[in-house]
């Protein structure tokens, strides 16, 4: 939800705090980066 509003830094901070990341969390981050036209980060 944060990515939708362009708050990428907060979304990244929350993502880093998640201990058990899965395909859903990674997919949400990629979608958020693409939605914010941050294509290089989406591929990282």
XYZ file of C-alpha atoms in Angstrom:
44
model
C 0.000 0.000 0.000
C 2.849 2.387 0.746
C 4.251 1.905 -2.742
C 0.898 2.966 -4.206
C 1.377 6.370 -2.628
C 5.030 6.632 -3.636
C 6.418 5.977 -0.149
C 9.128 3.643 -1.404
C 11.498 4.207 1.516
C 8.944 3.079 4.101
C 8.003 0.058 2.013
C 11.676 -0.923 1.721
C 12.168 -0.522 5.467
C 9.205 -2.792 6.195
C 10.374 -5.294 3.577
C 13.831 -5.465 5.171
C 12.254 -6.110 8.587
C 10.343 -9.170 7.354
C 12.281 -12.264 8.422
C 10.450 -14.873 6.340
C 10.104 -13.337 2.888
C 8.224 -15.338 0.279
C 7.141 -15.006 -3.344
C 4.237 -12.753 -2.306
C 6.430 -10.206 -0.521
C 8.989 -10.160 -3.329
C 6.219 -9.834 -5.913
C 4.665 -6.918 -4.039
C 7.997 -5.095 -4.013
C 8.596 -5.679 -7.725
C 5.072 -4.489 -8.549
C 5.587 -1.412 -6.385
C 8.876 -0.542 -8.051
C 7.354 -0.942 -11.514
C 4.328 1.132 -10.491
C 6.699 3.895 -9.400
C 8.733 3.571 -12.603
C 11.785 2.316 -10.705
C 12.588 -0.388 -13.240
C 16.243 -0.843 -12.251
C 15.279 -1.551 -8.634
C 12.602 -3.988 -9.796
C 15.307 -6.041 -11.487
C 17.707 -5.871 -8.532
